[in-house]
mmCIF file with all atom_site columns, C-alpha atoms and ligand atoms in Angstrom:
data_model
loop_
_atom_site.group_PDB
_atom_site.id
_atom_site.type_symbol
_atom_site.label_atom_id
_atom_site.label_alt_id
_atom_site.label_comp_id
_atom_site.label_asym_id
_atom_site.label_entity_id
_atom_site.label_seq_id
_atom_site.pdbx_PDB_ins_code
_atom_site.Cartn_x
_atom_site.Cartn_y
_atom_site.Cartn_z
_atom_site.occupancy
_atom_site.B_iso_or_equiv
_atom_site.pdbx_formal_charge
_atom_site.auth_seq_id
_atom_site.auth_comp_id
_atom_site.auth_asym_id
_atom_site.auth_atom_id
_atom_site.pdbx_PDB_model_num
ATOM   1   C  CA  . UNK A 1 1   ? 93.778  104.775 90.417  1.00 74.00 ? 263 UNK A CA  1
ATOM   2   C  CA  . UNK A 1 2   ? 94.119  102.910 93.709  1.00 81.00 ? 264 UNK A CA  1
ATOM   3   C  CA  . UNK A 1 3   ? 95.164  104.792 96.854  1.00 89.00 ? 265 UNK A CA  1
ATOM   4   C  CA  . UNK A 1 4   ? 93.658  108.136 95.713  1.00 95.00 ? 266 UNK A CA  1
ATOM   5   C  CA  . UNK A 1 5   ? 92.823  110.437 97.356  1.00 96.00 ? 267 UNK A CA  1
ATOM   6   C  CA  . UNK A 1 6   ? 95.910  109.864 99.512  1.00 97.00 ? 268 UNK A CA  1
ATOM   7   C  CA  . UNK A 1 7   ? 96.451  111.978 102.639 1.00 97.00 ? 269 UNK A CA  1
ATOM   8   C  CA  . UNK A 1 8   ? 99.869  112.349 104.168 1.00 95.00 ? 270 UNK A CA  1
ATOM   9   C  CA  . UNK A 1 9   ? 101.976 114.685 106.241 1.00 96.00 ? 271 UNK A CA  1
ATOM   10  C  CA  . UNK A 1 10  ? 105.561 114.916 107.340 1.00 96.00 ? 272 UNK A CA  1
ATOM   11  C  CA  . UNK A 1 11  ? 108.694 116.968 107.648 1.00 97.00 ? 273 UNK A CA  1
ATOM   12  C  CA  . UNK A 1 12  ? 110.232 118.922 104.779 1.00 97.00 ? 274 UNK A CA  1
ATOM   13  C  CA  . UNK A 1 13  ? 113.911 118.045 104.407 1.00 96.00 ? 275 UNK A CA  1
ATOM   14  C  CA  . UNK A 1 14  ? 116.812 119.197 102.235 1.00 94.00 ? 276 UNK A CA  1
ATOM   15  C  CA  . UNK A 1 15  ? 116.692 117.629 98.792  1.00 88.00 ? 277 UNK A CA  1
ATOM   16  C  CA  . UNK A 1 16  ? 119.614 116.693 96.625  1.00 77.00 ? 278 UNK A CA  1
ATOM   17  C  CA  . UNK A 1 17  ? 120.158 120.140 95.167  1.00 72.00 ? 279 UNK A CA  1
ATOM   18  C  CA  . UNK A 1 18  ? 118.955 119.530 91.661  1.00 72.00 ? 280 UNK A CA  1
ATOM   19  C  CA  . UNK A 1 19  ? 118.405 123.240 91.456  1.00 68.00 ? 281 UNK A CA  1
ATOM   20  C  CA  . UNK A 1 20  ? 114.631 123.148 91.243  1.00 81.00 ? 282 UNK A CA  1
ATOM   21  C  CA  . UNK A 1 21  ? 114.514 126.564 92.854  1.00 82.00 ? 283 UNK A CA  1
ATOM   22  C  CA  . UNK A 1 22  ? 116.854 127.978 90.229  1.00 79.00 ? 284 UNK A CA  1
ATOM   23  C  CA  . UNK A 1 23  ? 114.340 126.810 87.620  1.00 83.00 ? 285 UNK A CA  1
ATOM   24  C  CA  . UNK A 1 24  ? 111.639 128.713 89.492  1.00 87.00 ? 286 UNK A CA  1
ATOM   25  C  CA  . UNK A 1 25  ? 110.021 125.445 90.545  1.00 92.00 ? 287 UNK A CA  1
ATOM   26  C  CA  . UNK A 1 26  ? 111.114 124.634 94.100  1.00 95.00 ? 288 UNK A CA  1
ATOM   27  C  CA  . UNK A 1 27  ? 110.021 121.197 95.307  1.00 95.00 ? 289 UNK A CA  1
ATOM   28  C  CA  . UNK A 1 28  ? 109.613 120.481 99.007  1.00 97.00 ? 290 UNK A CA  1
ATOM   29  C  CA  . UNK A 1 29  ? 111.076 117.030 99.653  1.00 95.00 ? 291 UNK A CA  1
ATOM   30  C  CA  . UNK A 1 30  ? 109.497 114.771 102.256 1.00 96.00 ? 292 UNK A CA  1
ATOM   31  C  CA  . UNK A 1 31  ? 111.620 113.003 104.867 1.00 93.00 ? 293 UNK A CA  1
ATOM   32  C  CA  . UNK A 1 32  ? 112.572 109.398 104.280 1.00 90.00 ? 294 UNK A CA  1
ATOM   33  C  CA  . UNK A 1 33  ? 110.133 108.352 106.995 1.00 91.00 ? 295 UNK A CA  1
ATOM   34  C  CA  . UNK A 1 34  ? 107.203 109.694 104.964 1.00 93.00 ? 296 UNK A CA  1
ATOM   35  C  CA  . UNK A 1 35  ? 108.454 108.230 101.711 1.00 91.00 ? 297 UNK A CA  1
ATOM   36  C  CA  . UNK A 1 36  ? 108.824 104.778 103.269 1.00 91.00 ? 298 UNK A CA  1
ATOM   37  C  CA  . UNK A 1 37  ? 105.255 104.880 104.536 1.00 92.00 ? 299 UNK A CA  1
ATOM   38  C  CA  . UNK A 1 38  ? 104.003 105.465 100.970 1.00 90.00 ? 300 UNK A CA  1
ATOM   39  C  CA  . UNK A 1 39  ? 102.134 102.647 99.227  1.00 89.00 ? 301 UNK A CA  1
ATOM   40  C  CA  . UNK A 1 40  ? 104.920 100.719 97.505  1.00 85.00 ? 302 UNK A CA  1
ATOM   41  C  CA  . UNK A 1 41  ? 102.826 100.167 94.387  1.00 88.00 ? 303 UNK A CA  1
ATOM   42  C  CA  . UNK A 1 42  ? 101.905 103.827 93.812  1.00 90.00 ? 304 UNK A CA  1
ATOM   43  C  CA  . UNK A 1 43  ? 102.880 104.749 90.231  1.00 92.00 ? 305 UNK A CA  1
ATOM   44  C  CA  . UNK A 1 44  ? 105.786 107.089 89.686  1.00 92.00 ? 306 UNK A CA  1
ATOM   45  C  CA  . UNK A 1 45  ? 104.871 110.246 87.835  1.00 94.00 ? 307 UNK A CA  1
ATOM   46  C  CA  . UNK A 1 46  ? 103.219 113.610 88.318  1.00 96.00 ? 308 UNK A CA  1
ATOM   47  C  CA  . UNK A 1 47  ? 100.102 114.169 90.435  1.00 98.00 ? 309 UNK A CA  1
ATOM   48  C  CA  . UNK A 1 48  ? 97.966  117.117 91.559  1.00 98.00 ? 310 UNK A CA  1
ATOM   49  C  CA  . UNK A 1 49  ? 96.350  117.903 94.873  1.00 98.00 ? 311 UNK A CA  1
ATOM   50  C  CA  . UNK A 1 50  ? 96.235  120.280 97.835  1.00 98.00 ? 312 UNK A CA  1
ATOM   51  C  CA  . UNK A 1 51  ? 99.030  121.216 100.232 1.00 98.00 ? 313 UNK A CA  1
ATOM   52  C  CA  . UNK A 1 52  ? 99.492  123.186 103.421 1.00 98.00 ? 314 UNK A CA  1
ATOM   53  C  CA  . UNK A 1 53  ? 102.616 124.145 105.407 1.00 98.00 ? 315 UNK A CA  1
ATOM   54  C  CA  . UNK A 1 54  ? 102.202 124.014 109.197 1.00 95.00 ? 316 UNK A CA  1
ATOM   55  C  CA  . UNK A 1 55  ? 98.867  125.648 110.023 1.00 93.00 ? 317 UNK A CA  1
ATOM   56  C  CA  . UNK A 1 56  ? 98.991  127.852 106.939 1.00 96.00 ? 318 UNK A CA  1
ATOM   57  C  CA  . UNK A 1 57  ? 96.577  128.222 104.042 1.00 97.00 ? 319 UNK A CA  1
ATOM   58  C  CA  . UNK A 1 58  ? 95.767  125.335 101.726 1.00 98.00 ? 320 UNK A CA  1
ATOM   59  C  CA  . UNK A 1 59  ? 97.185  125.798 98.214  1.00 98.00 ? 321 UNK A CA  1
ATOM   60  C  CA  . UNK A 1 60  ? 97.110  123.916 94.930  1.00 98.00 ? 322 UNK A CA  1
ATOM   61  C  CA  . UNK A 1 61  ? 100.129 121.713 94.294  1.00 98.00 ? 323 UNK A CA  1
ATOM   62  C  CA  . UNK A 1 62  ? 101.783 119.414 91.792  1.00 98.00 ? 324 UNK A CA  1
ATOM   63  C  CA  . UNK A 1 63  ? 103.687 116.427 93.131  1.00 97.00 ? 325 UNK A CA  1
ATOM   64  C  CA  . UNK A 1 64  ? 106.320 114.190 91.670  1.00 94.00 ? 326 UNK A CA  1
ATOM   65  C  CA  . UNK A 1 65  ? 106.756 110.611 92.815  1.00 94.00 ? 327 UNK A CA  1
ATOM   66  C  CA  . UNK A 1 66  ? 110.051 109.487 91.398  1.00 89.00 ? 328 UNK A CA  1
ATOM   67  C  CA  . UNK A 1 67  ? 113.210 107.544 91.844  1.00 80.00 ? 329 UNK A CA  1
ATOM   68  C  CA  . UNK A 1 68  ? 115.635 109.094 94.263  1.00 68.00 ? 330 UNK A CA  1
ATOM   69  C  CA  . UNK A 1 69  ? 118.976 109.577 92.465  1.00 64.00 ? 331 UNK A CA  1
ATOM   70  C  CA  . UNK A 1 70  ? 120.641 110.081 95.852  1.00 63.00 ? 332 UNK A CA  1
ATOM   71  C  CA  . UNK A 1 71  ? 119.980 106.429 96.686  1.00 63.00 ? 333 UNK A CA  1
ATOM   72  C  CA  . UNK A 1 72  ? 120.914 105.101 93.242  1.00 67.00 ? 334 UNK A CA  1
ATOM   73  C  CA  . UNK A 1 73  ? 117.205 105.239 92.369  1.00 69.00 ? 335 UNK A CA  1
ATOM   74  C  CA  . UNK A 1 74  ? 116.311 102.393 94.722  1.00 73.00 ? 336 UNK A CA  1
ATOM   75  C  CA  . UNK A 1 75  ? 114.214 104.548 96.999  1.00 79.00 ? 337 UNK A CA  1
ATOM   76  C  CA  . UNK A 1 76  ? 111.390 106.799 95.957  1.00 84.00 ? 338 UNK A CA  1
ATOM   77  C  CA  . UNK A 1 77  ? 111.406 110.535 96.310  1.00 89.00 ? 339 UNK A CA  1
ATOM   78  C  CA  . UNK A 1 78  ? 108.235 112.509 96.893  1.00 94.00 ? 340 UNK A CA  1
ATOM   79  C  CA  . UNK A 1 79  ? 108.459 116.212 96.053  1.00 95.00 ? 341 UNK A CA  1
ATOM   80  C  CA  . UNK A 1 80  ? 105.739 118.832 96.260  1.00 97.00 ? 342 UNK A CA  1
ATOM   81  C  CA  . UNK A 1 81  ? 105.720 122.079 94.307  1.00 97.00 ? 343 UNK A CA  1
ATOM   82  C  CA  . UNK A 1 82  ? 103.167 124.332 95.973  1.00 98.00 ? 344 UNK A CA  1
ATOM   83  C  CA  . UNK A 1 83  ? 101.514 126.741 93.545  1.00 98.00 ? 345 UNK A CA  1
ATOM   84  C  CA  . UNK A 1 84  ? 102.020 129.773 95.738  1.00 98.00 ? 346 UNK A CA  1
ATOM   85  C  CA  . UNK A 1 85  ? 104.783 132.350 96.202  1.00 97.00 ? 347 UNK A CA  1
ATOM   86  C  CA  . UNK A 1 86  ? 106.248 131.913 99.706  1.00 97.00 ? 348 UNK A CA  1
ATOM   87  C  CA  . UNK A 1 87  ? 108.377 134.661 101.263 1.00 96.00 ? 349 UNK A CA  1
ATOM   88  C  CA  . UNK A 1 88  ? 110.695 132.177 102.976 1.00 96.00 ? 350 UNK A CA  1
ATOM   89  C  CA  . UNK A 1 89  ? 111.847 128.576 102.811 1.00 96.00 ? 351 UNK A CA  1
ATOM   90  C  CA  . UNK A 1 90  ? 110.131 126.146 105.153 1.00 97.00 ? 352 UNK A CA  1
ATOM   91  C  CA  . UNK A 1 91  ? 112.658 123.383 105.768 1.00 97.00 ? 353 UNK A CA  1
ATOM   92  C  CA  . UNK A 1 92  ? 111.870 121.482 108.966 1.00 97.00 ? 354 UNK A CA  1
ATOM   93  C  CA  . UNK A 1 93  ? 108.180 122.380 108.877 1.00 97.00 ? 355 UNK A CA  1
ATOM   94  C  CA  . UNK A 1 94  ? 105.324 119.917 108.576 1.00 96.00 ? 356 UNK A CA  1
ATOM   95  C  CA  . UNK A 1 95  ? 103.813 119.679 105.118 1.00 98.00 ? 357 UNK A CA  1
ATOM   96  C  CA  . UNK A 1 96  ? 100.328 118.214 104.791 1.00 98.00 ? 358 UNK A CA  1
ATOM   97  C  CA  . UNK A 1 97  ? 99.100  117.062 101.390 1.00 98.00 ? 359 UNK A CA  1
ATOM   98  C  CA  . UNK A 1 98  ? 96.249  115.239 99.753  1.00 98.00 ? 360 UNK A CA  1
ATOM   99  C  CA  . UNK A 1 99  ? 97.104  113.636 96.437  1.00 98.00 ? 361 UNK A CA  1
ATOM   100 C  CA  . UNK A 1 100 ? 93.996  113.623 94.267  1.00 98.00 ? 362 UNK A CA  1
ATOM   101 C  CA  . UNK A 1 101 ? 94.777  112.749 90.658  1.00 98.00 ? 363 UNK A CA  1
ATOM   102 C  CA  . UNK A 1 102 ? 97.416  111.546 88.236  1.00 97.00 ? 364 UNK A CA  1
ATOM   103 C  CA  . UNK A 1 103 ? 98.676  113.769 85.416  1.00 98.00 ? 365 UNK A CA  1
ATOM   104 C  CA  . UNK A 1 104 ? 101.383 111.779 83.599  1.00 96.00 ? 366 UNK A CA  1
ATOM   105 C  CA  . UNK A 1 105 ? 104.229 109.281 83.997  1.00 93.00 ? 367 UNK A CA  1
ATOM   106 C  CA  . UNK A 1 106 ? 107.849 110.300 84.568  1.00 88.00 ? 368 UNK A CA  1
ATOM   107 C  CA  . UNK A 1 107 ? 109.653 111.294 81.412  1.00 86.00 ? 369 UNK A CA  1
ATOM   108 C  CA  . UNK A 1 108 ? 113.136 112.125 80.253  1.00 83.00 ? 370 UNK A CA  1
ATOM   109 C  CA  . UNK A 1 109 ? 113.504 115.455 78.540  1.00 85.00 ? 371 UNK A CA  1
ATOM   110 C  CA  . UNK A 1 110 ? 115.937 116.351 75.804  1.00 86.00 ? 372 UNK A CA  1
ATOM   111 C  CA  . UNK A 1 111 ? 116.507 119.837 77.157  1.00 86.00 ? 373 UNK A CA  1
ATOM   112 C  CA  . UNK A 1 112 ? 115.988 121.968 80.219  1.00 85.00 ? 374 UNK A CA  1
ATOM   113 C  CA  . UNK A 1 113 ? 113.552 124.107 78.231  1.00 89.00 ? 375 UNK A CA  1
ATOM   114 C  CA  . UNK A 1 114 ? 111.441 121.050 77.412  1.00 90.00 ? 376 UNK A CA  1
ATOM   115 C  CA  . UNK A 1 115 ? 111.423 120.033 81.076  1.00 88.00 ? 377 UNK A CA  1
ATOM   116 C  CA  . UNK A 1 116 ? 110.364 123.487 82.267  1.00 90.00 ? 378 UNK A CA  1
ATOM   117 C  CA  . UNK A 1 117 ? 107.644 123.646 79.606  1.00 93.00 ? 379 UNK A CA  1
ATOM   118 C  CA  . UNK A 1 118 ? 106.270 120.252 80.682  1.00 93.00 ? 380 UNK A CA  1
ATOM   119 C  CA  . UNK A 1 119 ? 106.189 121.330 84.333  1.00 93.00 ? 381 UNK A CA  1
ATOM   120 C  CA  . UNK A 1 120 ? 104.394 124.545 83.411  1.00 95.00 ? 382 UNK A CA  1
ATOM   121 C  CA  . UNK A 1 121 ? 101.794 122.458 81.564  1.00 97.00 ? 383 UNK A CA  1
ATOM   122 C  CA  . UNK A 1 122 ? 101.471 120.172 84.618  1.00 97.00 ? 384 UNK A CA  1
ATOM   123 C  CA  . UNK A 1 123 ? 100.834 123.247 86.758  1.00 98.00 ? 385 UNK A CA  1
ATOM   124 C  CA  . UNK A 1 124 ? 98.131  124.513 84.383  1.00 98.00 ? 386 UNK A CA  1
ATOM   125 C  CA  . UNK A 1 125 ? 96.491  121.085 84.334  1.00 98.00 ? 387 UNK A CA  1
ATOM   126 C  CA  . UNK A 1 126 ? 96.590  120.919 88.148  1.00 98.00 ? 388 UNK A CA  1
ATOM   127 C  CA  . UNK A 1 127 ? 94.977  124.367 88.423  1.00 98.00 ? 389 UNK A CA  1
ATOM   128 C  CA  . UNK A 1 128 ? 92.149  123.366 86.055  1.00 98.00 ? 390 UNK A CA  1
ATOM   129 C  CA  . UNK A 1 129 ? 91.495  120.027 87.743  1.00 98.00 ? 391 UNK A CA  1
ATOM   130 C  CA  . UNK A 1 130 ? 91.506  121.470 91.248  1.00 98.00 ? 392 UNK A CA  1
ATOM   131 C  CA  . UNK A 1 131 ? 88.821  124.025 90.331  1.00 98.00 ? 393 UNK A CA  1
ATOM   132 C  CA  . UNK A 1 132 ? 86.346  121.189 89.737  1.00 98.00 ? 394 UNK A CA  1
ATOM   133 C  CA  . UNK A 1 133 ? 83.770  121.039 92.579  1.00 96.00 ? 395 UNK A CA  1
ATOM   134 C  CA  . UNK A 1 134 ? 84.607  117.438 93.528  1.00 96.00 ? 396 UNK A CA  1
ATOM   135 C  CA  . UNK A 1 135 ? 88.282  118.393 93.953  1.00 97.00 ? 397 UNK A CA  1
ATOM   136 C  CA  . UNK A 1 136 ? 87.659  121.779 95.583  1.00 97.00 ? 398 UNK A CA  1
ATOM   137 C  CA  . UNK A 1 137 ? 85.816  120.122 98.437  1.00 96.00 ? 399 UNK A CA  1
ATOM   138 C  CA  . UNK A 1 138 ? 88.984  118.276 99.555  1.00 97.00 ? 400 UNK A CA  1
ATOM   139 C  CA  . UNK A 1 139 ? 90.572  121.676 100.165 1.00 97.00 ? 401 UNK A CA  1
ATOM   140 C  CA  . UNK A 1 140 ? 88.207  122.063 103.119 1.00 95.00 ? 402 UNK A CA  1
ATOM   141 C  CA  . UNK A 1 141 ? 88.968  118.619 104.543 1.00 96.00 ? 403 UNK A CA  1
ATOM   142 C  CA  . UNK A 1 142 ? 89.481  118.421 108.301 1.00 95.00 ? 404 UNK A CA  1
ATOM   143 C  CA  . UNK A 1 143 ? 92.856  116.841 107.618 1.00 96.00 ? 405 UNK A CA  1
ATOM   144 C  CA  . UNK A 1 144 ? 94.198  120.354 106.959 1.00 95.00 ? 406 UNK A CA  1
ATOM   145 C  CA  . UNK A 1 145 ? 92.960  121.759 110.245 1.00 85.00 ? 407 UNK A CA  1
ATOM   146 C  CA  . UNK A 1 146 ? 95.601  120.753 112.752 1.00 67.00 ? 408 UNK A CA  1
ATOM   147 C  CA  . UNK A 1 147 ? 94.762  121.300 116.421 1.00 64.00 ? 409 UNK A CA  1
ATOM   148 C  CA  . UNK A 1 148 ? 96.049  124.642 117.757 1.00 59.00 ? 410 UNK A CA  1
ATOM   149 C  CA  . UNK A 1 149 ? 99.811  124.684 118.241 1.00 54.00 ? 411 UNK A CA  1
ATOM   150 C  CA  . UNK A 1 150 ? 100.243 121.210 116.876 1.00 55.00 ? 412 UNK A CA  1
ATOM   151 C  CA  . UNK A 1 151 ? 102.762 121.152 114.081 1.00 53.00 ? 413 UNK A CA  1
ATOM   152 C  CA  . UNK A 1 152 ? 104.248 117.747 114.601 1.00 52.00 ? 414 UNK A CA  1
ATOM   153 C  CA  . UNK A 1 153 ? 103.329 114.321 113.258 1.00 52.00 ? 415 UNK A CA  1
ATOM   154 C  CA  . UNK A 1 154 ? 100.408 112.726 114.925 1.00 46.00 ? 416 UNK A CA  1
HETATM 155 P  P1  . ADP B 2 .   ? 115.845 120.971 97.727  1.00 75.78 ? 678 ADP B P1  1
HETATM 156 O  O1  . ADP B 2 .   ? 116.765 120.253 96.795  1.00 75.78 ? 678 ADP B O1  1
HETATM 157 O  O2  . ADP B 2 .   ? 116.431 121.184 99.095  1.00 75.78 ? 678 ADP B O2  1
HETATM 158 O  O3  . ADP B 2 .   ? 114.480 120.304 97.802  1.00 75.78 ? 678 ADP B O3  1
HETATM 159 P  P2  . ADP B 2 .   ? 114.613 123.013 96.055  1.00 75.78 ? 678 ADP B P2  1
HETATM 160 O  O4  . ADP B 2 .   ? 115.358 123.873 95.090  1.00 75.78 ? 678 ADP B O4  1
HETATM 161 O  O5  . ADP B 2 .   ? 113.743 121.923 95.472  1.00 75.78 ? 678 ADP B O5  1
HETATM 162 O  O6  . ADP B 2 .   ? 115.654 122.434 97.103  1.00 75.78 ? 678 ADP B O6  1
HETATM 163 O  O7  . ADP B 2 .   ? 113.726 123.985 96.968  1.00 75.78 ? 678 ADP B O7  1
HETATM 164 C  C1  . ADP B 2 .   ? 112.822 123.416 97.877  1.00 75.78 ? 678 ADP B C1  1
HETATM 165 C  C2  . ADP B 2 .   ? 112.580 124.278 99.108  1.00 75.78 ? 678 ADP B C2  1
HETATM 166 O  O8  . ADP B 2 .   ? 112.113 125.584 98.713  1.00 75.78 ? 678 ADP B O8  1
HETATM 167 C  C3  . ADP B 2 .   ? 111.468 123.716 99.983  1.00 75.78 ? 678 ADP B C3  1
HETATM 168 O  O9  . ADP B 2 .   ? 111.973 122.754 100.907 1.00 75.78 ? 678 ADP B O9  1
HETATM 169 C  C4  . ADP B 2 .   ? 110.917 124.961 100.669 1.00 75.78 ? 678 ADP B C4  1
HETATM 170 O  O10 . ADP B 2 .   ? 111.604 125.197 101.892 1.00 75.78 ? 678 ADP B O10 1
HETATM 171 C  C5  . ADP B 2 .   ? 111.206 126.080 99.682  1.00 75.78 ? 678 ADP B C5  1
HETATM 172 N  N1  . ADP B 2 .   ? 110.033 126.563 98.925  1.00 75.78 ? 678 ADP B N1  1
HETATM 173 C  C6  . ADP B 2 .   ? 109.753 127.896 98.756  1.00 75.78 ? 678 ADP B C6  1
HETATM 174 N  N2  . ADP B 2 .   ? 108.647 128.047 98.010  1.00 75.78 ? 678 ADP B N2  1
HETATM 175 C  C7  . ADP B 2 .   ? 108.190 126.802 97.694  1.00 75.78 ? 678 ADP B C7  1
HETATM 176 C  C8  . ADP B 2 .   ? 107.057 126.318 96.937  1.00 75.78 ? 678 ADP B C8  1
HETATM 177 N  N3  . ADP B 2 .   ? 106.186 127.162 96.348  1.00 75.78 ? 678 ADP B N3  1
HETATM 178 N  N4  . ADP B 2 .   ? 106.892 124.968 96.819  1.00 75.78 ? 678 ADP B N4  1
HETATM 179 C  C9  . ADP B 2 .   ? 107.770 124.131 97.396  1.00 75.78 ? 678 ADP B C9  1
HETATM 180 N  N5  . ADP B 2 .   ? 108.863 124.525 98.117  1.00 75.78 ? 678 ADP B N5  1
HETATM 181 C  C10 . ADP B 2 .   ? 109.078 125.855 98.271  1.00 75.78 ? 678 ADP B C10 1
HETATM 182 MG MG1 . MG  B 3 .   ? 113.337 119.746 96.060  1.00 75.78 ? 679 MG  B MG1 1
#
């Protein structure tokens, strides 16, 4: 797929309260500024890659590129679920990601259970893919090593 791997970073903002966290799958939403800088022809759907909050550790992630219901689906939303248990929320922090591969297109689910099951399968697929040597090496990319004290866009 074109554009991949795709590196980007930006601020984590409040989402539209779809209750992802209540489902056990919180998704860190990128600010509008980041979303607008995204390639306009990137396919909507679910992706896998690596993510890091501030100067923290790099973790596996699954990402959804979708239509933002808050803007009547005109604008995209880009949401990252980091496969790691964080002690606290990190709204306002800088999230750095590299999007590596595509898992599947967006889908409508007949039930909440079906949705959760699909996301759990996405997470398992992401974990498997990211263990491959060619994907593991992006975890060590210099992109994730911000200069000391620098947590802002640059
Ligand atoms: P919102 O609608 O505001 O995006 P969510 O229910 O999707 O709310 O929760 C997302 C927030 O949860 C993130 O912005 C972040 O601060 C926090 N969070 C905690 N753990 C994670 C994680 N593993 N992955 C993503 N976000 C997480
Ligand atoms: Mg969210």
